[in-house]
Coordinates of C-alpha atoms and ligand atoms in Angstrom, one line a residue:
M1 CA -15.8 -46.7 -49.6
I2 CA -17.7 -43.3 -50.4
K3 CA -16.5 -40.9 -48.0
I4 CA -18.2 -37.7 -47.0
N5 CA -17.0 -34.0 -47.2
E6 CA -16.1 -34.0 -43.4
H7 CA -16.4 -30.2 -43.1
Y8 CA -20.3 -30.7 -43.2
L9 CA -19.9 -32.2 -39.9
K10 CA -18.9 -28.8 -38.5
L11 CA -22.1 -27.2 -39.4
R12 CA -24.2 -26.4 -36.7
A13 CA -27.0 -29.0 -36.3
S14 CA -30.2 -26.9 -36.8
Y15 CA -30.8 -24.1 -39.0
L16 CA -32.3 -20.9 -37.6
F17 CA -35.5 -21.0 -39.4
S18 CA -36.3 -24.5 -38.6
D19 CA -35.6 -23.7 -34.8
I20 CA -38.3 -21.2 -35.2
G21 CA -40.8 -23.1 -37.3
K22 CA -40.7 -26.1 -34.5
R23 CA -41.4 -23.4 -31.7
V24 CA -44.0 -21.9 -33.7
A25 CA -45.5 -25.2 -34.5
A26 CA -45.6 -26.3 -30.9
F27 CA -47.3 -23.2 -30.0
Q28 CA -49.9 -23.5 -32.9
S29 CA -50.9 -27.2 -31.8
A30 CA -51.2 -25.9 -28.2
N31 CA -53.3 -22.9 -29.3
P32 CA -55.2 -24.1 -32.6
K33 CA -57.5 -21.2 -32.6
M34 CA -54.8 -18.6 -32.1
E35 CA -54.1 -16.6 -35.6
I36 CA -50.3 -16.2 -35.6
I37 CA -48.9 -13.3 -37.3
K38 CA -45.5 -13.8 -39.0
L39 CA -42.7 -11.0 -39.1
G40 CA -39.8 -13.6 -39.1
I41 CA -38.7 -14.9 -42.4
G42 CA -37.9 -12.4 -44.9
D43 CA -40.1 -13.5 -47.6
V44 CA -42.3 -10.9 -49.5
T45 CA -46.1 -11.3 -49.3
R46 CA -47.4 -9.2 -52.3
A47 CA -48.1 -10.3 -55.8
L48 CA -45.6 -9.5 -58.8
P49 CA -45.9 -6.2 -60.5
K50 CA -48.6 -6.0 -63.2
V51 CA -45.9 -5.4 -65.9
C52 CA -43.8 -8.4 -65.1
I53 CA -46.9 -10.6 -65.1
E54 CA -47.6 -9.4 -68.8
A55 CA -44.3 -9.9 -69.7
F56 CA -44.3 -13.5 -68.3
H57 CA -47.5 -14.5 -70.0
K58 CA -46.1 -12.9 -73.3
A59 CA -42.9 -14.8 -73.2
V60 CA -44.8 -18.2 -72.2
N61 CA -46.8 -17.7 -75.6
E62 CA -43.7 -17.1 -77.4
M63 CA -42.6 -20.5 -76.1
A64 CA -45.7 -22.2 -77.4
R65 CA -44.8 -21.6 -81.0
D66 CA -41.8 -23.2 -83.2
A67 CA -41.2 -19.8 -84.6
S68 CA -40.4 -18.0 -81.5
F69 CA -39.6 -20.8 -79.2
R70 CA -36.3 -20.6 -77.3
G71 CA -34.2 -23.4 -76.0
Y72 CA -31.0 -23.0 -74.1
G73 CA -30.2 -19.2 -73.7
P74 CA -26.7 -17.7 -72.8
E75 CA -25.6 -18.9 -69.6
Q76 CA -24.9 -15.3 -68.2
G77 CA -28.3 -14.0 -69.3
Y78 CA -30.0 -12.4 -72.5
G79 CA -28.7 -9.5 -73.7
F80 CA -31.8 -7.4 -73.5
L81 CA -31.7 -7.9 -69.5
R82 CA -28.3 -7.3 -68.9
R83 CA -28.1 -4.1 -70.9
K84 CA -31.2 -2.8 -69.2
I85 CA -29.5 -3.6 -65.6
A86 CA -26.2 -2.0 -66.5
D87 CA -28.0 1.3 -68.0
N88 CA -30.6 1.6 -65.0
D89 CA -28.9 0.0 -62.1
F90 CA -25.3 1.4 -62.5
R91 CA -24.8 4.0 -65.4
S92 CA -27.8 6.0 -64.4
R93 CA -25.7 6.5 -61.0
D94 CA -22.4 7.1 -62.4
A95 CA -21.2 3.7 -61.8
D96 CA -19.0 2.4 -64.6
I97 CA -20.5 -1.2 -65.0
A98 CA -21.0 -2.8 -68.8
P99 CA -23.5 -5.3 -69.7
D100 CA -21.1 -8.1 -70.1
E101 CA -19.9 -7.8 -66.4
I102 CA -23.5 -8.8 -65.4
F103 CA -24.0 -12.4 -64.6
V104 CA -27.9 -13.4 -64.4
S105 CA -28.7 -16.2 -62.2
D106 CA -31.3 -17.8 -60.4
G107 CA -30.6 -16.2 -56.9
A108 CA -28.4 -14.0 -54.7
K109 CA -28.2 -16.9 -52.2
C110 CA -26.7 -19.4 -55.0
D111 CA -24.3 -16.6 -55.9
T112 CA -23.0 -15.5 -52.6
G113 CA -22.8 -19.2 -51.6
N114 CA -21.0 -20.1 -54.6
I115 CA -18.5 -17.5 -55.3
Q116 CA -16.4 -18.6 -52.7
E117 CA -15.1 -21.7 -54.6
I118 CA -13.2 -19.8 -56.9
F119 CA -10.6 -18.6 -54.2
A120 CA -8.0 -20.6 -52.4
T121 CA -9.2 -22.6 -49.2
D122 CA -6.3 -21.2 -47.1
I123 CA -7.4 -17.4 -47.3
T124 CA -8.7 -15.6 -44.4
I125 CA -12.3 -14.5 -44.7
A126 CA -13.8 -11.6 -42.7
I127 CA -17.4 -12.1 -42.1
P128 CA -19.7 -9.7 -40.3
D129 CA -21.4 -10.8 -37.0
P130 CA -24.6 -10.6 -37.0
V131 CA -24.9 -11.8 -40.5
Y132 CA -27.2 -13.5 -43.2
P133 CA -26.1 -17.0 -42.4
V134 CA -25.2 -18.2 -46.1
Y135 CA -21.6 -16.4 -46.1
V136 CA -20.5 -18.4 -42.9
D137 CA -22.0 -21.7 -43.8
T138 CA -20.8 -21.9 -47.3
N139 CA -17.3 -21.1 -46.0
V140 CA -17.4 -24.0 -43.4
M141 CA -18.6 -26.4 -46.2
A142 CA -15.4 -25.5 -48.2
G143 CA -13.2 -26.1 -45.3
R144 CA -12.0 -22.6 -44.7
T145 CA -12.9 -22.5 -41.2
G146 CA -12.1 -24.8 -38.0
S147 CA -14.8 -25.9 -35.8
F148 CA -17.7 -24.3 -33.9
K149 CA -16.9 -23.2 -30.6
N150 CA -18.7 -20.7 -28.1
G151 CA -20.9 -19.6 -30.8
R152 CA -18.1 -18.8 -33.3
Y153 CA -16.0 -20.8 -36.0
D154 CA -12.3 -20.8 -35.7
R155 CA -10.4 -19.1 -38.6
I156 CA -13.0 -16.6 -39.4
V157 CA -12.3 -13.1 -38.5
Y158 CA -15.7 -11.6 -37.2
L159 CA -16.6 -8.1 -38.2
E160 CA -18.4 -7.1 -34.9
G161 CA -21.7 -5.0 -35.2
T162 CA -22.5 -3.3 -32.2
W163 CA -25.0 -0.7 -30.8
E164 CA -22.1 1.6 -30.5
N165 CA -20.8 1.2 -34.0
G166 CA -24.3 1.2 -35.5
F167 CA -23.8 -2.1 -36.7
I168 CA -21.3 -0.9 -39.2
P169 CA -18.4 -2.9 -38.3
R170 CA -15.0 -1.4 -38.0
L171 CA -12.0 -2.3 -40.5
P172 CA -10.4 -5.6 -39.4
E173 CA -7.1 -5.2 -37.2
Q174 CA -5.4 -8.2 -39.0
P175 CA -5.1 -8.5 -42.8
V176 CA -7.9 -10.5 -44.4
D177 CA -8.2 -11.4 -48.1
L178 CA -12.1 -11.9 -48.7
I179 CA -14.4 -9.6 -46.8
Y180 CA -18.4 -10.1 -46.9
L181 CA -20.5 -6.7 -46.6
C182 CA -24.3 -6.4 -46.9
F183 CA -25.9 -3.0 -47.0
P184 CA -28.9 -2.1 -46.4
N185 CA -28.0 -4.9 -43.8
N186 CA -29.9 -8.3 -43.2
P187 CA -30.6 -8.6 -40.3
T188 CA -30.0 -5.3 -38.8
G189 CA -31.3 -3.1 -41.3
A190 CA -28.2 -0.8 -41.0
T191 CA -27.1 1.4 -44.0
I192 CA -23.5 2.6 -44.8
S193 CA -22.5 6.1 -46.3
K194 CA -20.2 6.5 -49.1
A195 CA -17.4 7.6 -47.1
Q196 CA -17.6 4.3 -44.8
L197 CA -17.8 2.2 -47.8
Q198 CA -14.7 4.1 -49.2
E199 CA -12.7 3.1 -46.1
W200 CA -13.6 -0.6 -47.2
V201 CA -12.6 -0.2 -50.7
N202 CA -9.3 1.6 -49.8
Y203 CA -8.6 -1.1 -47.1
A204 CA -9.3 -3.8 -49.9
R205 CA -6.8 -2.1 -52.3
A206 CA -4.3 -1.6 -49.8
H207 CA -4.3 -5.4 -48.8
K208 CA -4.9 -7.1 -52.2
A209 CA -8.2 -8.2 -50.9
L210 CA -11.7 -8.6 -52.4
I211 CA -15.0 -7.3 -51.0
L212 CA -18.1 -9.3 -51.7
Y213 CA -21.0 -6.8 -51.6
D214 CA -24.3 -7.9 -50.9
A215 CA -26.8 -5.4 -52.2
A216 CA -30.1 -7.5 -52.3
Y217 CA -31.9 -4.5 -50.3
E218 CA -31.0 -1.6 -52.3
A219 CA -34.6 -0.9 -53.6
F220 CA -35.3 0.2 -50.0
V221 CA -32.9 2.9 -50.2
R222 CA -34.5 6.3 -50.0
D223 CA -31.8 8.6 -48.7
D224 CA -30.3 9.9 -52.1
K225 CA -27.0 10.4 -50.1
L226 CA -26.7 6.6 -49.5
P227 CA -24.8 4.4 -52.1
K228 CA -27.0 1.8 -53.7
S229 CA -24.0 0.1 -55.2
I230 CA -20.3 -0.3 -54.3
F231 CA -19.4 0.6 -57.6
E232 CA -20.4 4.3 -56.8
V233 CA -17.4 4.4 -54.7
E234 CA -14.0 5.1 -56.1
G235 CA -11.7 2.1 -56.9
A236 CA -14.0 -0.3 -56.1
R237 CA -14.0 -1.8 -59.4
E238 CA -10.7 -3.5 -58.9
V239 CA -11.7 -5.1 -55.6
A240 CA -15.3 -5.6 -55.4
I241 CA -18.0 -8.0 -56.6
E242 CA -21.7 -7.1 -56.1
F243 CA -24.8 -9.3 -55.8
R244 CA -28.3 -8.2 -56.4
S245 CA -31.7 -9.7 -56.6
F246 CA -35.0 -9.1 -57.9
S247 CA -36.5 -11.3 -54.9
K248 CA -36.9 -8.4 -52.6
T249 CA -36.9 -5.3 -55.3
A250 CA -39.8 -6.9 -57.4
G251 CA -41.3 -9.6 -55.3
F252 CA -39.3 -12.4 -57.4
T253 CA -38.7 -14.9 -54.3
G254 CA -40.7 -17.5 -55.8
T255 CA -40.0 -16.5 -59.3
R256 CA -36.1 -16.5 -59.0
C257 CA -34.0 -14.0 -60.7
A258 CA -30.9 -12.2 -59.4
Y259 CA -27.3 -11.0 -60.7
T260 CA -23.8 -10.7 -59.8
V261 CA -21.6 -8.0 -61.2
V262 CA -17.9 -8.7 -61.8
P263 CA -15.9 -6.2 -63.2
K264 CA -13.3 -7.2 -65.6
S265 CA -10.7 -5.1 -64.0
C266 CA -11.2 -7.1 -60.5
K267 CA -8.2 -9.1 -59.6
A268 CA -7.3 -11.9 -57.5
Y269 CA -3.9 -13.6 -57.2
A270 CA -2.3 -17.1 -58.0
A271 CA 0.1 -18.5 -55.2
D272 CA 3.1 -17.1 -56.9
G273 CA 1.6 -13.5 -56.7
T274 CA 0.4 -13.3 -60.5
A275 CA -2.8 -11.1 -60.7
L276 CA -5.5 -12.9 -62.5
S277 CA -8.6 -11.9 -63.5
V278 CA -11.7 -12.8 -61.3
Y279 CA -14.2 -12.2 -64.2
D280 CA -12.5 -14.9 -66.0
L281 CA -12.6 -17.3 -63.3
W282 CA -16.4 -16.6 -62.5
L283 CA -17.3 -16.7 -66.5
R284 CA -15.6 -20.3 -66.4
R285 CA -17.3 -21.4 -63.3
H286 CA -20.7 -19.9 -64.3
T287 CA -20.9 -21.4 -67.9
T288 CA -19.6 -24.8 -66.5
K289 CA -22.2 -25.2 -63.9
F290 CA -25.2 -23.1 -64.9
N291 CA -27.5 -23.1 -68.0
G292 CA -29.1 -19.9 -67.5
V293 CA -32.4 -18.4 -66.0
S294 CA -35.5 -19.5 -68.0
Y295 CA -36.6 -17.2 -70.8
P296 CA -40.0 -16.1 -69.4
V297 CA -38.4 -14.9 -66.1
Q298 CA -35.7 -13.0 -67.7
R299 CA -38.7 -11.1 -69.6
A300 CA -40.5 -10.7 -66.6
A301 CA -37.2 -9.2 -64.7
E302 CA -36.5 -7.0 -67.9
A303 CA -40.2 -5.4 -67.5
V304 CA -39.2 -4.0 -64.2
Y305 CA -37.0 -1.5 -65.9
S306 CA -39.9 -0.1 -68.3
E307 CA -41.3 3.2 -66.8
K308 CA -44.3 1.3 -65.9
G309 CA -42.5 -1.3 -64.1
K310 CA -40.1 1.3 -62.3
R311 CA -43.4 2.8 -60.9
Q312 CA -45.0 -0.5 -59.9
I313 CA -41.9 -1.6 -58.1
R314 CA -41.7 1.6 -56.2
V315 CA -45.0 1.2 -54.9
L316 CA -44.3 -2.2 -53.8
S317 CA -41.2 -1.1 -51.9
N318 CA -42.9 1.8 -50.5
Y319 CA -45.6 -0.6 -49.3
Y320 CA -43.1 -2.5 -47.2
L321 CA -41.4 0.7 -45.9
K322 CA -44.6 2.1 -44.6
N323 CA -45.0 -1.2 -42.4
A324 CA -41.4 -0.7 -41.7
E325 CA -41.9 2.8 -40.3
M326 CA -45.0 1.8 -38.2
I327 CA -43.1 -1.2 -36.4
R328 CA -39.9 1.0 -35.8
N329 CA -42.3 3.8 -34.4
Q330 CA -44.4 1.8 -32.3
M331 CA -41.5 -0.4 -30.8
G332 CA -39.7 2.8 -30.1
A333 CA -42.8 4.1 -28.4
L334 CA -42.7 1.0 -26.3
G335 CA -39.2 2.0 -25.2
Y336 CA -37.2 -0.2 -27.3
D337 CA -34.2 1.0 -29.2
C338 CA -34.3 0.2 -32.7
I339 CA -32.2 0.6 -36.2
G340 CA -33.1 -0.3 -39.6
G341 CA -36.8 0.2 -40.6
E342 CA -35.7 3.2 -42.7
N343 CA -34.1 2.4 -46.1
S344 CA -34.6 -1.1 -45.2
P345 CA -37.3 -3.6 -44.6
Y346 CA -35.9 -5.0 -41.4
I347 CA -36.1 -3.6 -37.8
W348 CA -33.5 -4.5 -35.2
V349 CA -34.6 -4.2 -31.7
N350 CA -32.8 -4.2 -28.7
G351 CA -35.0 -6.5 -26.4
K352 CA -33.1 -5.8 -23.5
T353 CA -33.1 -9.5 -22.5
D354 CA -32.1 -12.9 -24.2
A355 CA -33.2 -12.9 -27.6
W356 CA -35.0 -16.4 -27.6
A357 CA -36.8 -15.3 -24.5
F358 CA -38.1 -12.1 -26.2
F359 CA -39.1 -14.3 -29.1
D360 CA -41.0 -16.7 -27.0
M361 CA -42.4 -13.7 -25.1
L362 CA -43.8 -12.3 -28.4
L363 CA -44.9 -15.5 -29.6
T364 CA -46.8 -16.8 -26.9
R365 CA -48.3 -13.5 -25.5
A366 CA -48.9 -11.8 -28.8
G367 CA -49.0 -14.3 -31.6
V368 CA -46.2 -12.6 -33.4
V369 CA -43.2 -14.3 -34.6
C370 CA -40.2 -12.4 -35.1
T371 CA -36.4 -13.7 -35.5
P372 CA -34.0 -13.8 -32.6
G373 CA -30.9 -11.9 -33.3
A374 CA -28.6 -14.8 -31.8
G375 CA -29.4 -16.9 -34.7
F376 CA -27.3 -14.4 -36.8
G377 CA -24.5 -14.6 -34.8
R378 CA -23.0 -13.8 -31.2
C379 CA -23.5 -10.1 -31.5
G380 CA -27.1 -10.6 -32.4
E381 CA -27.7 -11.8 -28.9
G382 CA -30.3 -9.6 -26.9
Y383 CA -31.7 -8.3 -30.3
I384 CA -34.8 -9.4 -32.3
R385 CA -35.4 -8.9 -36.0
I386 CA -39.1 -7.8 -37.2
S387 CA -39.6 -8.0 -40.9
A388 CA -41.7 -5.4 -42.7
F389 CA -42.9 -8.0 -45.2
N390 CA -46.4 -8.8 -44.4
S391 CA -49.9 -7.0 -45.0
Y392 CA -50.4 -3.6 -43.5
K393 CA -53.0 -4.8 -41.6
N394 CA -51.4 -7.7 -40.2
V395 CA -48.5 -5.6 -39.3
Q396 CA -50.9 -3.3 -37.6
K397 CA -52.8 -6.0 -35.7
A398 CA -49.4 -7.3 -34.6
M399 CA -48.1 -4.2 -33.4
E400 CA -51.4 -3.7 -31.4
R401 CA -51.1 -7.3 -29.8
I402 CA -47.5 -6.6 -28.9
T403 CA -48.2 -3.2 -27.2
E404 CA -51.1 -4.8 -25.4
A405 CA -48.9 -7.9 -24.2
L406 CA -46.1 -5.5 -23.3
N407 CA -48.2 -2.9 -21.3
S408 CA -50.0 -5.7 -19.7
G409 CA -46.9 -7.0 -18.4
E410 CA -45.5 -4.2 -16.5
Ligands
PLP501 N1 -28.9 -11.9 -49.8 C1 -29.3 -11.4 -48.6 C2 -28.8 -10.6 -47.7 C3 -30.7 -11.9 -48.2 O1 -31.2 -11.6 -47.0 C4 -31.3 -12.8 -49.2 C5 -32.6 -13.4 -48.9 O2 -33.1 -13.2 -47.9 C6 -30.5 -13.5 -50.3 C7 -29.4 -12.9 -50.5 C8 -31.3 -14.3 -51.0 O3 -31.6 -13.8 -52.2 P1 -32.4 -14.5 -53.5 O4 -33.8 -14.8 -53.1 O5 -32.2 -14.0 -54.6 O6 -31.6 -15.8 -53.4

C-alpha cells in the first residue's frame, strides 16, 4: 500500500493567497464593472531591463547554431555569472565571498524551501512571526514540527515581531539550531542594522547554530549604513547561508534566476559532534537534484552587472520605491502607523482592527487588494501589507480611493 508523508496533513488547509483570490473573485463577480487594483501579492509589474532582453535574445540565437549551442551547463551555474555576482554583490562591499561559493538556481523560494533537507529533523528551528510562509511550511513537510494549534505549530520557536521591537525579533531565550532571518523583510518591510545583525551572528557562533539569511529584497536598500548581505558582518562566514534573487532586483519573477551563497567555512555537526562542511552537503544536494538554470536566463542575469544593467535595475527599483513612499505617506496622513516602504517595497500598516476585516473594507469600499497580516503569522494580526509593485498610476488611484473610502466612513 502506498502511504503518504503524513506531515503534509498538518499543513494549514488553505494558502494565504488562495484565500485572498477567492474573496477577490467573489467581489469581482458581484461587481463586474469595478476595476480592482491589486497591491497584494508581491509580484513585479514592469518589463525586464533592456540589457537583459538583449542578452537573452543574443543567447537564444547562440542556441540556434550547432557551433555555439550549449547543452547541460554546470549545475552550480556558469562561471561568467558566478564571478560577476561575487565581485559586484559581495567583494565590492568587503564581503569575502568567492565565485565557487555561489550556487545559481531557479528561485529563492526553492532554495529557502530545499535547504532544510540537509539538516537533521530533530533540530530546533527558530522562525520569525510574521514571516514569508515558505520557511514554516517546508519544515512542517519535513516533520520538524508538531501539529497546528492556536495559530502556531508545536516545536517551532517563534521569533516575535511587534510594533515595540520594530519587527526586529529579539534573540531567542532558549537555544536554537537553525534560524531564519529575512531583511529587508517580507512582509513587514523592516530593515536590520549591522550592529543588530552582528548580535545574531554572535548568537549563532556561541550556540553552534546556523542562520539562513534571505536577502531577496536587498536591491531596495538605499541607506548606505544598512547591510545588504549578512557577510558584511564579522564572523558570518562560519554560521550563515544567504539567499538572493533576481526576481525583485531585476524583474525576473517570470524568468527565474536566483542564487544561494554557502561559504566553504560554514559548519554543521554530525550526531557525534564532528564538524562538517555545509558547503559539501549543499553541493552534493544541488548537483544531485538540480541540473542548472537555462543558459539564456543566466546570460540575461549576467547583463544586470554591466554598467548599463546597473543603471537600468536602479531605475526599476527606484520606480517601486517611489510608489512605496506614496503609500507610506498617504496611509500615515490618514492616521495609520506604518513601517517599511523605505529601503523596501512593502508597507506594513497597523490597521487598528482585525486584519481580514481591514482587507475586506479596502476591497469592498475602495476596490483595492492588500494582504492581511494575519496570513503571515499570529503577530501579523491587526496589520496589513501593502505592496508597491504596480504602476505609479494605479498606486495613485488606489490611494485616492482609499482616502475617499476612509474619509467617508468617518
Ligand atoms: N524570499 C522572499 C522573502 C520572498 O518574498 C520571495 C518572493 O516573494 C522569495 C524569496 C522568492 O523568490 P524567487 O522568485 O527567487 O523564488
